[in-house]
Amino acid sequence: MGLISSAKRVFDNLDWKDSVSWVAMIAGLSKNGNFTSAEQVFSKLKDKDGVSYNSLISGLAQQGFSDRALELFEKMQVEGLDPDCVTVASLLSVCASTKALHRGKQLHSYALKAGMSADSIIEGALLDLYARCGKTQEAYLVFNNMDTKDSISWNGLISGFSQSGHYEEALNVFNQMNKVEVEPNHVTFIGVLTACSHVGLVNEGICYFESMKKEHGLVPKPEHYACVVDLLSRAGLLSRARKFVEEMPIKPDPMVWRTLLSSCIVHKNIELGELAAKNLLDLEPEDSASYVLLSNMYAVSRRWNYRDQTREMMKNRGVRKEPGRSWIEVMNKIHAFFVGDKLHPLADEIYEYLEELNNRAADIGYVQDHNSLLNETEMEQKDPTLYVHSEKLAVTFALLSLPDGIPIRVMKNLRVCSDCHNWIKFISRISNREIVVRDAYRFHHFENGNCSCKDFW
């Protein structure tokens, strides 16, 4: 930061500043994250041109200031200036990371009109956008039109298919990758192992894992071991998963123990779950997710005293649970919801329509899990609206706000719970809508009462 401060002093003392010096100053401040100063310098520039705009927009986009970057992009177009490929690619990356699919599609349209769509940087950004937003067919079209397909593009397509629940397609792409002799890397195998895990290909997954070192000279990383633990656990092979962890040549990291603990909740294996939790809490004593997982394991097993002890331990250590939050983009605006949220301007309408949806879902077989994590006394004492999870509110708002036929796309910062997952399956059926939920673990594609995860996530 000392060098950029010196550069700023030199710039301020210049008697005459040409366009090169202005752009260099804006770019330097942006790259160092000093966007307030960068925008101040930019505001003083009277010969604003495409280069200066591109410099500031790219810096803002790369540092995650998406709203401001997109505002400048729109202003730039109004002033008749042309964004370059780097700027458009940076904005596409922002849209990919924030899952702003609608804005990303608008940028794609701009790139097509501006003749940029064949640029390799733009192609890579578009592939990343559609893959990370779960639009696998669009990602595949972009991929097929690419003149040069490197390992990054192959990996993007494999990961996109895998995360979106199209596991057979992910493995097919991997086989194509091998046929054209593009060497896989560590990222490739995460997508492949995840795909095997979700379709129950245990033996095939183990073979892929072992081939990393034998055939490709890749030393597996902790995330690959976590994938194998997930592979075995999903198949109900918890003893084998435990043995695998105990025989790992590297020390298991939190991801490995968290994967094992999550599986123990599904299979209600208290003994192994407690072992995983102990190791997890030793490694990450300040991570709220670890305590929540352990608490949930005791709750689903109806061991309320142990659940309460876990919560008390969490409280005594000053660890606070991250609140669940869901958000959805409607008309270029992000609407966010928390559990029991009543702050939205349409809160009354949302809760009224939610009750109607619940009744319609109940008519065709939906039985609400009032919360398996609460005991009977707690459920009697609490206002039921306090436990309406954020994803239910987001989906209900979307049904109120979006025209028929438009898919609903919700993002959530935590793992979707089993009741919400079941509820959304019913809602997709009664509304005849495609509903996509991206939680902390994966994409869930709900359609006609079914989910792509096959109820295991």
Tab-separated table of C-alpha atoms in Angstrom, residues 74-346:
chain	number	residue	atom	x	y	z
A	74	GLU	CA	-24.782	0.640	-17.994
A	75	LYS	CA	-23.577	4.260	-17.748
A	76	MET	CA	-20.739	3.460	-20.108
A	77	GLN	CA	-23.181	2.198	-22.726
A	78	VAL	CA	-25.416	5.270	-22.325
A	79	GLU	CA	-22.390	7.427	-23.074
A	80	GLY	CA	-21.755	5.443	-26.239
A	81	LEU	CA	-18.513	3.821	-25.054
A	82	ASP	CA	-17.649	0.189	-25.750
A	83	PRO	CA	-16.649	-2.235	-22.979
A	84	ASP	CA	-13.779	-4.533	-23.889
A	85	CYS	CA	-13.694	-8.302	-23.572
A	86	VAL	CA	-11.913	-8.220	-20.207
A	87	THR	CA	-14.616	-5.973	-18.759
A	88	VAL	CA	-17.479	-8.130	-20.028
A	89	ALA	CA	-15.720	-11.297	-18.819
A	90	SER	CA	-15.206	-9.720	-15.374
A	91	LEU	CA	-18.890	-8.836	-15.164
A	92	LEU	CA	-19.888	-12.340	-16.262
A	93	SER	CA	-17.716	-13.744	-13.466
A	94	VAL	CA	-19.523	-11.504	-10.978
A	95	CYS	CA	-22.865	-12.787	-12.247
A	96	ALA	CA	-21.596	-16.368	-11.949
A	97	SER	CA	-20.431	-15.928	-8.350
A	98	THR	CA	-23.658	-14.184	-7.295
A	99	LYS	CA	-25.826	-16.505	-9.422
A	100	ALA	CA	-27.352	-13.460	-11.148
A	101	LEU	CA	-28.410	-15.478	-14.184
A	102	HIS	CA	-30.728	-12.863	-15.701
A	103	ARG	CA	-28.024	-10.204	-15.749
A	104	GLY	CA	-25.560	-12.751	-17.034
A	105	LYS	CA	-27.860	-13.526	-19.958
A	106	GLN	CA	-28.105	-9.819	-20.708
A	107	LEU	CA	-24.320	-9.643	-20.853
A	108	HIS	CA	-24.294	-12.693	-23.121
A	109	SER	CA	-26.676	-10.886	-25.478
A	110	TYR	CA	-24.413	-7.840	-25.429
A	111	ALA	CA	-21.378	-10.007	-26.210
A	112	LEU	CA	-23.212	-11.541	-29.178
A	113	LYS	CA	-24.232	-8.139	-30.567
A	114	ALA	CA	-20.743	-6.745	-30.046
A	115	GLY	CA	-19.101	-9.713	-31.796
A	116	MET	CA	-17.303	-10.848	-28.642
A	117	SER	CA	-18.908	-14.263	-28.162
A	118	ALA	CA	-16.097	-16.101	-29.975
A	119	ASP	CA	-13.427	-14.555	-27.756
A	120	SER	CA	-11.817	-17.257	-25.609
A	121	ILE	CA	-12.018	-15.139	-22.426
A	122	ILE	CA	-15.735	-14.519	-22.988
A	123	GLU	CA	-16.366	-18.173	-23.814
A	124	GLY	CA	-14.723	-19.280	-20.587
A	125	ALA	CA	-16.704	-16.758	-18.549
A	126	LEU	CA	-19.982	-17.804	-20.196
A	127	LEU	CA	-19.283	-21.475	-19.565
A	128	ASP	CA	-18.550	-20.681	-15.917
A	129	LEU	CA	-21.729	-18.585	-15.620
A	130	TYR	CA	-24.077	-21.235	-16.975
A	131	ALA	CA	-22.355	-24.126	-15.209
A	132	ARG	CA	-22.416	-22.402	-11.814
A	133	CYS	CA	-26.040	-21.321	-12.285
A	134	GLY	CA	-27.127	-24.863	-13.095
A	135	LYS	CA	-27.963	-24.130	-16.757
A	136	THR	CA	-26.159	-27.180	-18.057
A	137	GLN	CA	-27.631	-27.213	-21.563
A	138	GLU	CA	-26.545	-23.617	-22.141
A	139	ALA	CA	-23.111	-24.466	-20.736
A	140	TYR	CA	-22.891	-27.424	-23.116
A	141	LEU	CA	-23.777	-25.236	-26.111
A	142	VAL	CA	-21.056	-22.737	-25.186
A	143	PHE	CA	-18.597	-25.605	-24.739
A	144	ASN	CA	-19.414	-27.154	-28.105
A	145	ASN	CA	-18.867	-23.838	-29.872
A	146	MET	CA	-15.426	-23.308	-28.370
A	147	ASP	CA	-12.589	-23.629	-30.869
A	148	THR	CA	-10.089	-24.516	-28.174
A	149	LYS	CA	-11.102	-26.675	-25.233
A	150	ASP	CA	-8.535	-26.797	-22.444
A	151	SER	CA	-8.716	-28.602	-19.100
A	152	ILE	CA	-10.413	-25.571	-17.514
A	153	SER	CA	-13.332	-25.714	-19.943
A	154	TRP	CA	-13.650	-29.503	-19.620
A	155	ASN	CA	-13.591	-29.195	-15.826
A	156	GLY	CA	-16.185	-26.436	-15.896
A	157	LEU	CA	-18.577	-28.630	-17.847
A	158	ILE	CA	-17.969	-31.699	-15.673
A	159	SER	CA	-18.452	-29.707	-12.462
A	160	GLY	CA	-21.545	-28.024	-13.873
A	161	PHE	CA	-23.196	-31.333	-14.724
A	162	SER	CA	-22.132	-32.890	-11.426
A	163	GLN	CA	-23.372	-30.065	-9.201
A	164	SER	CA	-26.662	-29.881	-11.089
A	165	GLY	CA	-27.481	-33.535	-10.574
A	166	HIS	CA	-26.700	-34.675	-14.124
A	167	TYR	CA	-24.206	-37.262	-12.982
A	168	GLU	CA	-24.320	-39.602	-15.957
A	169	GLU	CA	-23.626	-36.625	-18.229
A	170	ALA	CA	-20.682	-35.588	-16.045
A	171	LEU	CA	-19.103	-39.024	-16.386
A	172	ASN	CA	-19.782	-39.062	-20.125
A	173	VAL	CA	-17.964	-35.751	-20.510
A	174	PHE	CA	-15.043	-37.164	-18.519
A	175	ASN	CA	-14.882	-40.144	-20.874
A	176	GLN	CA	-14.884	-37.769	-23.862
A	177	MET	CA	-12.094	-35.801	-22.205
A	178	ASN	CA	-10.019	-38.972	-21.987
A	179	LYS	CA	-10.716	-39.846	-25.622
A	180	VAL	CA	-9.334	-36.538	-26.870
A	181	GLU	CA	-6.367	-36.991	-24.510
A	182	VAL	CA	-6.850	-33.859	-22.416
A	183	GLU	CA	-5.058	-34.599	-19.154
A	184	PRO	CA	-7.346	-34.397	-16.098
A	185	ASN	CA	-6.225	-32.567	-12.972
A	186	HIS	CA	-7.283	-32.356	-9.326
A	187	VAL	CA	-10.391	-30.314	-10.163
A	188	THR	CA	-11.498	-32.884	-12.732
A	189	PHE	CA	-11.554	-35.683	-10.193
A	190	ILE	CA	-13.621	-33.741	-7.672
A	191	GLY	CA	-16.393	-33.530	-10.265
A	192	VAL	CA	-15.969	-37.177	-11.257
A	193	LEU	CA	-15.945	-38.498	-7.685
A	194	THR	CA	-18.953	-36.371	-6.778
A	195	ALA	CA	-20.836	-37.780	-9.757
A	196	CYS	CA	-19.995	-41.353	-8.760
A	197	SER	CA	-21.112	-40.635	-5.219
A	198	HIS	CA	-24.532	-39.401	-6.227
A	199	VAL	CA	-25.319	-42.290	-8.556
A	200	GLY	CA	-24.001	-44.951	-6.170
A	201	LEU	CA	-21.080	-46.076	-8.324
A	202	VAL	CA	-18.919	-47.102	-5.373
A	203	ASN	CA	-16.487	-49.444	-7.116
A	204	GLU	CA	-16.133	-47.140	-10.110
A	205	GLY	CA	-15.510	-44.185	-7.827
A	206	ILE	CA	-12.794	-46.013	-5.916
A	207	CYS	CA	-11.166	-46.962	-9.224
A	208	TYR	CA	-11.192	-43.329	-10.357
A	209	PHE	CA	-9.698	-42.268	-7.023
A	210	GLU	CA	-6.905	-44.833	-7.250
A	211	SER	CA	-6.217	-43.878	-10.870
A	212	MET	CA	-5.326	-40.347	-9.834
A	213	LYS	CA	-1.899	-41.404	-8.631
A	214	LYS	CA	-1.400	-44.595	-10.628
A	215	GLU	CA	-2.324	-43.282	-14.069
A	216	HIS	CA	-2.084	-39.496	-13.816
A	217	GLY	CA	0.568	-38.840	-11.186
A	218	LEU	CA	-1.807	-36.761	-9.066
A	219	VAL	CA	-1.510	-36.914	-5.284
A	220	PRO	CA	-5.043	-36.817	-3.838
A	221	LYS	CA	-5.868	-33.766	-1.736
A	222	PRO	CA	-8.093	-33.642	1.365
A	223	GLU	CA	-11.134	-32.771	-0.761
A	224	HIS	CA	-10.679	-35.976	-2.773
A	225	TYR	CA	-10.599	-38.040	0.409
A	226	ALA	CA	-13.780	-36.258	1.508
A	227	CYS	CA	-15.379	-37.257	-1.797
A	228	VAL	CA	-14.541	-40.916	-1.162
A	229	VAL	CA	-15.947	-40.704	2.378
A	230	ASP	CA	-19.137	-39.275	0.885
A	231	LEU	CA	-19.154	-41.999	-1.774
A	232	LEU	CA	-18.987	-44.766	0.830
A	233	SER	CA	-21.334	-43.092	3.302
A	234	ARG	CA	-24.083	-42.445	0.777
A	235	ALA	CA	-24.040	-46.143	-0.028
A	236	GLY	CA	-24.520	-46.906	3.669
A	237	LEU	CA	-20.993	-48.293	4.006
A	238	LEU	CA	-20.173	-46.358	7.183
A	239	SER	CA	-17.823	-48.979	8.617
A	240	ARG	CA	-15.864	-48.956	5.397
A	241	ALA	CA	-15.874	-45.141	5.427
A	242	ARG	CA	-14.483	-45.144	8.967
A	243	LYS	CA	-11.743	-47.587	7.995
A	244	PHE	CA	-10.893	-45.445	4.976
A	245	VAL	CA	-10.517	-42.363	7.177
A	246	GLU	CA	-8.383	-44.212	9.717
A	247	GLU	CA	-6.037	-45.425	6.968
A	248	MET	CA	-5.652	-42.093	5.181
A	249	PRO	CA	-1.964	-41.255	4.532
A	250	ILE	CA	-2.665	-37.632	5.516
A	251	LYS	CA	-4.357	-36.230	8.588
A	252	PRO	CA	-8.115	-35.930	7.980
A	253	ASP	CA	-9.152	-32.301	7.694
A	254	PRO	CA	-12.469	-30.749	8.806
A	255	MET	CA	-14.067	-31.455	5.436
A	256	VAL	CA	-13.527	-35.198	5.872
A	257	TRP	CA	-14.932	-35.260	9.415
A	258	ARG	CA	-17.862	-33.001	8.458
A	259	THR	CA	-18.770	-35.301	5.573
A	260	LEU	CA	-18.685	-38.303	7.871
A	261	LEU	CA	-20.751	-36.542	10.549
A	262	SER	CA	-23.387	-35.477	8.010
A	263	SER	CA	-23.747	-39.072	6.866
A	264	CYS	CA	-24.088	-40.251	10.454
A	265	ILE	CA	-27.081	-37.927	10.842
A	266	VAL	CA	-28.771	-39.507	7.819
A	267	HIS	CA	-28.047	-43.059	9.022
A	268	LYS	CA	-28.442	-42.213	12.753
A	269	ASN	CA	-25.074	-43.733	13.642
A	270	ILE	CA	-24.491	-42.012	16.983
A	271	GLU	CA	-21.217	-43.722	17.895
A	272	LEU	CA	-19.414	-42.839	14.681
A	273	GLY	CA	-21.068	-39.428	14.603
A	274	GLU	CA	-19.706	-38.575	18.041
A	275	LEU	CA	-16.216	-39.629	16.950
A	276	ALA	CA	-16.444	-37.443	13.857
A	277	ALA	CA	-17.833	-34.534	15.898
A	278	LYS	CA	-15.044	-34.758	18.477
A	279	ASN	CA	-12.377	-34.527	15.795
A	280	LEU	CA	-14.271	-31.790	13.984
A	281	LEU	CA	-14.666	-29.655	17.121
A	282	ASP	CA	-10.997	-30.134	17.976
A	283	LEU	CA	-10.044	-28.786	14.555
A	284	GLU	CA	-12.693	-26.054	14.268
A	285	PRO	CA	-13.879	-25.090	17.766
A	286	GLU	CA	-15.289	-21.773	16.513
A	287	ASP	CA	-17.242	-23.054	13.520
A	288	SER	CA	-20.969	-22.977	14.289
A	289	ALA	CA	-21.792	-25.551	11.584
A	290	SER	CA	-19.983	-28.278	13.536
A	291	TYR	CA	-22.096	-27.730	16.648
A	292	VAL	CA	-25.279	-27.529	14.590
A	293	LEU	CA	-24.523	-30.856	12.904
A	294	LEU	CA	-23.875	-32.569	16.245
A	295	SER	CA	-26.996	-31.008	17.741
A	296	ASN	CA	-29.065	-32.151	14.776
A	297	MET	CA	-27.741	-35.692	15.070
A	298	TYR	CA	-28.929	-35.887	18.675
A	299	ALA	CA	-32.260	-34.250	17.788
A	300	VAL	CA	-33.173	-36.644	14.968
A	301	SER	CA	-32.306	-39.484	17.351
A	302	ARG	CA	-34.575	-37.898	19.998
A	303	ARG	CA	-31.684	-37.512	22.454
A	304	TRP	CA	-32.812	-34.129	23.705
A	305	ASN	CA	-30.494	-33.899	26.725
A	306	TYR	CA	-27.424	-34.389	24.552
A	307	ARG	CA	-28.789	-31.888	22.051
A	308	ASP	CA	-29.253	-29.337	24.825
A	309	GLN	CA	-25.742	-29.993	26.149
A	310	THR	CA	-24.321	-29.340	22.669
A	311	ARG	CA	-26.214	-26.065	22.418
A	312	GLU	CA	-25.014	-25.052	25.883
A	313	MET	CA	-21.418	-25.867	24.955
A	314	MET	CA	-21.811	-23.731	21.843
A	315	LYS	CA	-23.184	-20.872	23.937
A	316	ASN	CA	-20.459	-21.116	26.573
A	317	ARG	CA	-17.780	-20.955	23.891
A	318	GLY	CA	-19.340	-17.845	22.390
A	319	VAL	CA	-20.086	-19.507	19.050
A	320	ARG	CA	-23.101	-18.126	17.187
A	321	LYS	CA	-25.052	-20.016	14.534
A	322	GLU	CA	-25.057	-18.507	11.074
A	323	PRO	CA	-28.644	-17.558	10.235
A	324	GLY	CA	-30.216	-19.241	7.244
A	325	ARG	CA	-30.774	-16.884	4.321
A	326	SER	CA	-32.290	-17.379	0.883
A	327	TRP	CA	-32.391	-14.964	-1.993
A	328	ILE	CA	-33.934	-14.745	-5.432
A	329	GLU	CA	-33.538	-12.359	-8.358
A	330	VAL	CA	-36.755	-10.827	-9.705
A	331	MET	CA	-36.692	-8.059	-12.319
A	332	ASN	CA	-32.959	-7.408	-11.790
A	333	LYS	CA	-33.472	-6.985	-8.041
A	334	ILE	CA	-32.283	-9.374	-5.329
A	335	HIS	CA	-34.869	-10.242	-2.661
A	336	ALA	CA	-33.437	-11.844	0.494
A	337	PHE	CA	-35.308	-13.724	3.230
A	338	PHE	CA	-34.403	-15.013	6.691
A	339	VAL	CA	-36.212	-17.641	8.775
A	340	GLY	CA	-39.550	-16.264	9.956
A	341	ASP	CA	-38.874	-13.087	7.977
A	342	LYS	CA	-41.675	-10.495	8.095
A	343	LEU	CA	-39.722	-7.477	6.888
A	344	HIS	CA	-40.432	-7.867	3.185
A	345	PRO	CA	-42.953	-5.311	1.809
A	346	LEU	CA	-45.147	-8.219	0.652
